[in-house]
Amino acid sequence: MASEPLTRPLTVGFDLDMTLIDSRPGIRAAYRALSAETGVWIDADLAVTRLGPPLEQELAHWFQDDRILEVGDRYRELYPEYAISPTSAMPGAREAVAAVQALGGRAIVVTAKHEPNAKLHLAHLGIEPDEVIGWLWAEAKAEALREHDARVYVGDHVGDVRGARTAGVLSVAVPTGPCDERELREAGADVVLRDLTEFPAWLAGCTGPAAAG
């Protein structure tokens, strides 16, 4: 738990894939479409077990280096057709974002995903953050967290923990993606919640009347 109360109003950053949304069915479908179009086999079931890092890192397992940029662009073009509809909100996602806003704070999404596709997901699911910043992974997420004066970053991956620590903000982790609680704690997470359903109560406990200042 936070060592000091969080003062209001505050900005909280959230990761997207496997934090706010379960994009595995959609990403699986997009990879299968890409595989069919390119003729290159992709183990889509394996790929969706390691979501978090940038797309190009995954494509490097299946394509030659000189094709990665081209194929990545094509994947992003295919993505809206195949990946948006099958994707669902993670339990507690809407409530977590709303809890920040109910306190007069700002909820921002900071993700490694292609920003236009990230916005499509959120609009489709009715999740309404105050801002969406894409194309940032791990330590690079600190750029957006600092720019928006975030105090907390919530994510499911050790890369998210590294981003929070680089930015000097509180790292709140949920083991709902590829990293378990032990990995998240060892990476330096300050708080590990079971999932986002626990976030509103945790936030309320950190921003009570004594911290409202």
Short mmCIF file of C-alpha atoms in Angstrom, two decimals:
data_model
loop_
_atom_site.label_atom_id
_atom_site.label_comp_id
_atom_site.label_asym_id
_atom_site.label_seq_id
_atom_site.Cartn_x
_atom_site.Cartn_y
_atom_site.Cartn_z
CA MET A 1 0.00 0.00 0.00
CA ALA A 2 1.12 3.58 -0.61
CA SER A 3 3.37 4.89 2.14
CA GLU A 4 1.74 8.35 1.91
CA PRO A 5 -1.81 9.40 1.02
CA LEU A 6 -2.39 10.55 -2.55
CA THR A 7 -3.48 14.18 -2.71
CA ARG A 8 -6.35 15.27 -4.94
CA PRO A 9 -6.90 15.98 -7.73
CA LEU A 10 -4.61 13.39 -9.23
CA THR A 11 -3.86 11.82 -12.59
CA VAL A 12 -3.78 8.04 -12.84
CA GLY A 13 -2.34 6.24 -15.84
CA PHE A 14 -3.61 2.87 -17.02
CA ASP A 15 -2.10 0.34 -19.38
CA LEU A 16 -4.50 -1.04 -22.01
CA ASP A 17 -4.00 -4.70 -23.05
CA MET A 18 -4.79 -7.13 -20.23
CA THR A 19 -5.19 -4.23 -17.80
CA LEU A 20 -8.29 -2.44 -19.11
CA ILE A 21 -9.17 -4.79 -21.97
CA ASP A 22 -8.91 -8.50 -22.73
CA SER A 23 -7.70 -8.18 -26.30
CA ARG A 24 -6.54 -11.78 -26.66
CA PRO A 25 -9.48 -12.97 -28.85
CA GLY A 26 -9.15 -9.98 -31.16
CA ILE A 27 -5.38 -10.09 -31.44
CA ARG A 28 -5.55 -13.84 -32.08
CA ALA A 29 -7.96 -13.19 -34.95
CA ALA A 30 -5.77 -10.40 -36.36
CA TYR A 31 -2.67 -12.60 -36.30
CA ARG A 32 -4.53 -15.39 -38.05
CA ALA A 33 -5.69 -12.98 -40.74
CA LEU A 34 -2.13 -11.71 -41.17
CA SER A 35 -0.82 -15.27 -41.38
CA ALA A 36 -3.38 -16.21 -44.03
CA GLU A 37 -2.55 -13.13 -46.10
CA THR A 38 1.25 -13.43 -45.91
CA GLY A 39 1.50 -17.23 -46.02
CA VAL A 40 3.75 -17.14 -42.95
CA TRP A 41 2.70 -19.36 -40.04
CA ILE A 42 2.11 -17.51 -36.77
CA ASP A 43 1.23 -19.36 -33.59
CA ALA A 44 -1.49 -16.93 -32.60
CA ASP A 45 -2.34 -18.87 -29.43
CA LEU A 46 1.25 -18.50 -28.25
CA ALA A 47 1.49 -14.87 -29.28
CA VAL A 48 -1.44 -13.81 -27.13
CA THR A 49 0.17 -15.29 -24.02
CA ARG A 50 2.91 -12.65 -24.13
CA LEU A 51 1.06 -9.39 -24.79
CA GLY A 52 2.65 -6.18 -23.59
CA PRO A 53 5.78 -5.44 -25.62
CA PRO A 54 5.59 -3.64 -28.96
CA LEU A 55 4.16 -5.52 -31.93
CA GLU A 56 7.51 -5.63 -33.70
CA GLN A 57 8.99 -7.78 -30.94
CA GLU A 58 6.35 -10.44 -31.54
CA LEU A 59 6.61 -10.24 -35.33
CA ALA A 60 10.35 -10.87 -35.06
CA HIS A 61 9.52 -14.44 -33.98
CA TRP A 62 7.80 -15.12 -37.31
CA PHE A 63 9.23 -12.82 -39.99
CA GLN A 64 12.65 -11.90 -41.32
CA ASP A 65 13.98 -8.57 -40.06
CA ASP A 66 13.61 -6.87 -43.43
CA ARG A 67 9.86 -7.57 -43.46
CA ILE A 68 8.92 -6.53 -39.94
CA LEU A 69 8.10 -2.88 -40.63
CA GLU A 70 6.02 -3.69 -43.70
CA VAL A 71 4.17 -6.54 -42.00
CA GLY A 72 3.61 -4.46 -38.87
CA ASP A 73 1.95 -1.75 -40.93
CA ARG A 74 -0.28 -4.34 -42.57
CA TYR A 75 -1.23 -5.87 -39.21
CA ARG A 76 -2.32 -2.45 -37.96
CA GLU A 77 -4.43 -2.00 -41.09
CA LEU A 78 -6.13 -5.35 -40.55
CA TYR A 79 -6.57 -4.78 -36.83
CA PRO A 80 -9.81 -2.74 -36.79
CA GLU A 81 -11.63 -5.34 -38.89
CA TYR A 82 -10.60 -8.35 -36.83
CA ALA A 83 -9.64 -7.24 -33.32
CA ILE A 84 -12.10 -4.65 -32.05
CA SER A 85 -15.40 -6.57 -31.85
CA PRO A 86 -14.05 -9.73 -30.11
CA THR A 87 -12.31 -7.71 -27.37
CA SER A 88 -13.97 -7.28 -23.98
CA ALA A 89 -13.41 -5.02 -20.99
CA MET A 90 -11.51 -6.53 -18.08
CA PRO A 91 -13.53 -6.91 -14.86
CA GLY A 92 -13.64 -3.56 -13.09
CA ALA A 93 -12.11 -1.58 -15.96
CA ARG A 94 -14.91 0.92 -16.43
CA GLU A 95 -15.32 1.33 -12.68
CA ALA A 96 -11.57 1.92 -12.19
CA VAL A 97 -11.48 4.75 -14.71
CA ALA A 98 -14.70 6.21 -13.33
CA ALA A 99 -13.35 6.06 -9.76
CA VAL A 100 -10.49 8.38 -10.69
CA GLN A 101 -12.80 10.80 -12.45
CA ALA A 102 -15.34 10.74 -9.60
CA LEU A 103 -12.63 12.18 -7.35
CA GLY A 104 -12.08 15.02 -9.81
CA GLY A 105 -8.96 13.37 -11.21
CA ARG A 106 -7.87 12.50 -14.72
CA ALA A 107 -7.56 8.95 -16.04
CA ILE A 108 -5.15 8.52 -18.93
CA VAL A 109 -4.27 5.44 -20.95
CA VAL A 110 -0.59 4.95 -21.78
CA THR A 111 0.00 1.97 -24.04
CA ALA A 112 2.45 0.46 -26.49
CA LYS A 113 -0.43 -0.09 -28.91
CA HIS A 114 -0.97 1.91 -32.11
CA GLU A 115 -2.85 4.89 -30.72
CA PRO A 116 -5.75 4.95 -33.25
CA ASN A 117 -6.48 1.28 -32.56
CA ALA A 118 -6.30 1.85 -28.81
CA LYS A 119 -8.92 4.59 -29.15
CA LEU A 120 -11.14 2.29 -31.22
CA HIS A 121 -11.08 -0.31 -28.43
CA LEU A 122 -12.01 2.18 -25.74
CA ALA A 123 -14.80 3.76 -27.77
CA HIS A 124 -16.23 0.35 -28.66
CA LEU A 125 -16.29 -0.69 -25.00
CA GLY A 126 -17.54 2.59 -23.60
CA ILE A 127 -14.45 3.21 -21.50
CA GLU A 128 -13.86 6.97 -21.40
CA PRO A 129 -10.41 8.07 -20.23
CA ASP A 130 -9.42 11.71 -20.41
CA GLU A 131 -6.55 11.03 -22.79
CA VAL A 132 -4.97 8.16 -24.72
CA ILE A 133 -1.25 8.05 -25.49
CA GLY A 134 0.09 5.25 -27.67
CA TRP A 135 3.38 3.90 -28.96
CA LEU A 136 5.10 3.88 -25.55
CA TRP A 137 6.53 0.76 -23.93
CA ALA A 138 8.19 0.09 -20.57
CA GLU A 139 10.57 2.90 -19.55
CA ALA A 140 9.33 5.09 -22.41
CA LYS A 141 5.92 5.25 -20.72
CA ALA A 142 7.54 7.55 -18.20
CA GLU A 143 7.53 10.31 -20.85
CA ALA A 144 3.72 10.50 -20.88
CA LEU A 145 3.38 9.93 -17.14
CA ARG A 146 5.66 12.88 -16.43
CA GLU A 147 4.09 15.07 -19.08
CA HIS A 148 0.64 14.57 -17.57
CA ASP A 149 1.88 14.79 -13.98
CA ALA A 150 0.59 11.31 -13.15
CA ARG A 151 0.94 10.05 -9.59
CA VAL A 152 0.00 6.41 -10.22
CA TYR A 153 0.42 3.97 -13.10
CA VAL A 154 -1.64 0.76 -13.25
CA GLY A 155 -0.51 -2.14 -15.41
CA ASP A 156 -0.23 -5.90 -15.73
CA HIS A 157 3.32 -6.32 -17.03
CA VAL A 158 6.79 -5.91 -15.53
CA GLY A 159 7.34 -3.37 -18.32
CA ASP A 160 4.55 -1.29 -16.81
CA VAL A 161 6.25 -1.47 -13.44
CA ARG A 162 9.50 -0.28 -15.01
CA GLY A 163 7.67 2.60 -16.65
CA ALA A 164 6.15 3.68 -13.35
CA ARG A 165 9.45 3.45 -11.51
CA THR A 166 11.26 5.40 -14.22
CA ALA A 167 8.64 8.14 -13.91
CA GLY A 168 8.88 8.10 -10.11
CA VAL A 169 5.18 7.33 -9.66
CA LEU A 170 3.38 4.71 -7.62
CA SER A 171 3.27 1.36 -9.44
CA VAL A 172 -0.03 -0.49 -9.02
CA ALA A 173 -0.03 -3.90 -10.69
CA VAL A 174 -2.67 -6.47 -11.52
CA PRO A 175 -1.67 -10.08 -12.38
CA THR A 176 -4.27 -10.31 -15.14
CA GLY A 177 -1.80 -10.55 -18.01
CA PRO A 178 1.35 -12.58 -18.68
CA CYS A 179 3.10 -11.70 -15.38
CA ASP A 180 2.15 -13.25 -12.08
CA GLU A 181 2.14 -11.57 -8.67
CA ARG A 182 5.66 -12.73 -7.82
CA GLU A 183 7.12 -11.31 -11.04
CA LEU A 184 5.34 -7.99 -10.54
CA ARG A 185 6.54 -7.66 -6.95
CA GLU A 186 10.09 -8.61 -7.87
CA ALA A 187 10.03 -5.95 -10.60
CA GLY A 188 9.23 -3.38 -7.92
CA ALA A 189 5.46 -2.93 -7.92
CA ASP A 190 4.37 -0.91 -4.89
CA VAL A 191 0.88 -2.41 -4.81
CA VAL A 192 -0.48 -5.63 -6.33
CA LEU A 193 -4.24 -5.96 -6.55
CA ARG A 194 -6.06 -9.12 -7.57
CA ASP A 195 -7.66 -7.26 -10.48
CA LEU A 196 -9.23 -3.89 -11.23
CA THR A 197 -12.36 -4.70 -9.23
CA GLU A 198 -10.23 -3.91 -6.16
CA PHE A 199 -8.97 -0.60 -7.51
CA PRO A 200 -11.81 1.78 -6.50
CA ALA A 201 -11.65 0.72 -2.86
CA TRP A 202 -7.85 0.94 -2.86
CA LEU A 203 -7.98 4.41 -4.43
CA ALA A 204 -10.59 5.59 -1.93
CA GLY A 205 -8.35 4.42 0.90
CA CYS A 206 -5.45 6.44 -0.49
CA THR A 207 -7.40 9.63 -1.17
CA GLY A 208 -9.63 9.93 1.86
CA PRO A 209 -10.52 13.22 3.58
CA ALA A 210 -7.13 13.47 5.24
CA ALA A 211 -5.43 13.44 1.85
CA ALA A 212 -7.88 15.68 0.00
CA GLY A 213 -5.85 18.81 0.80
#
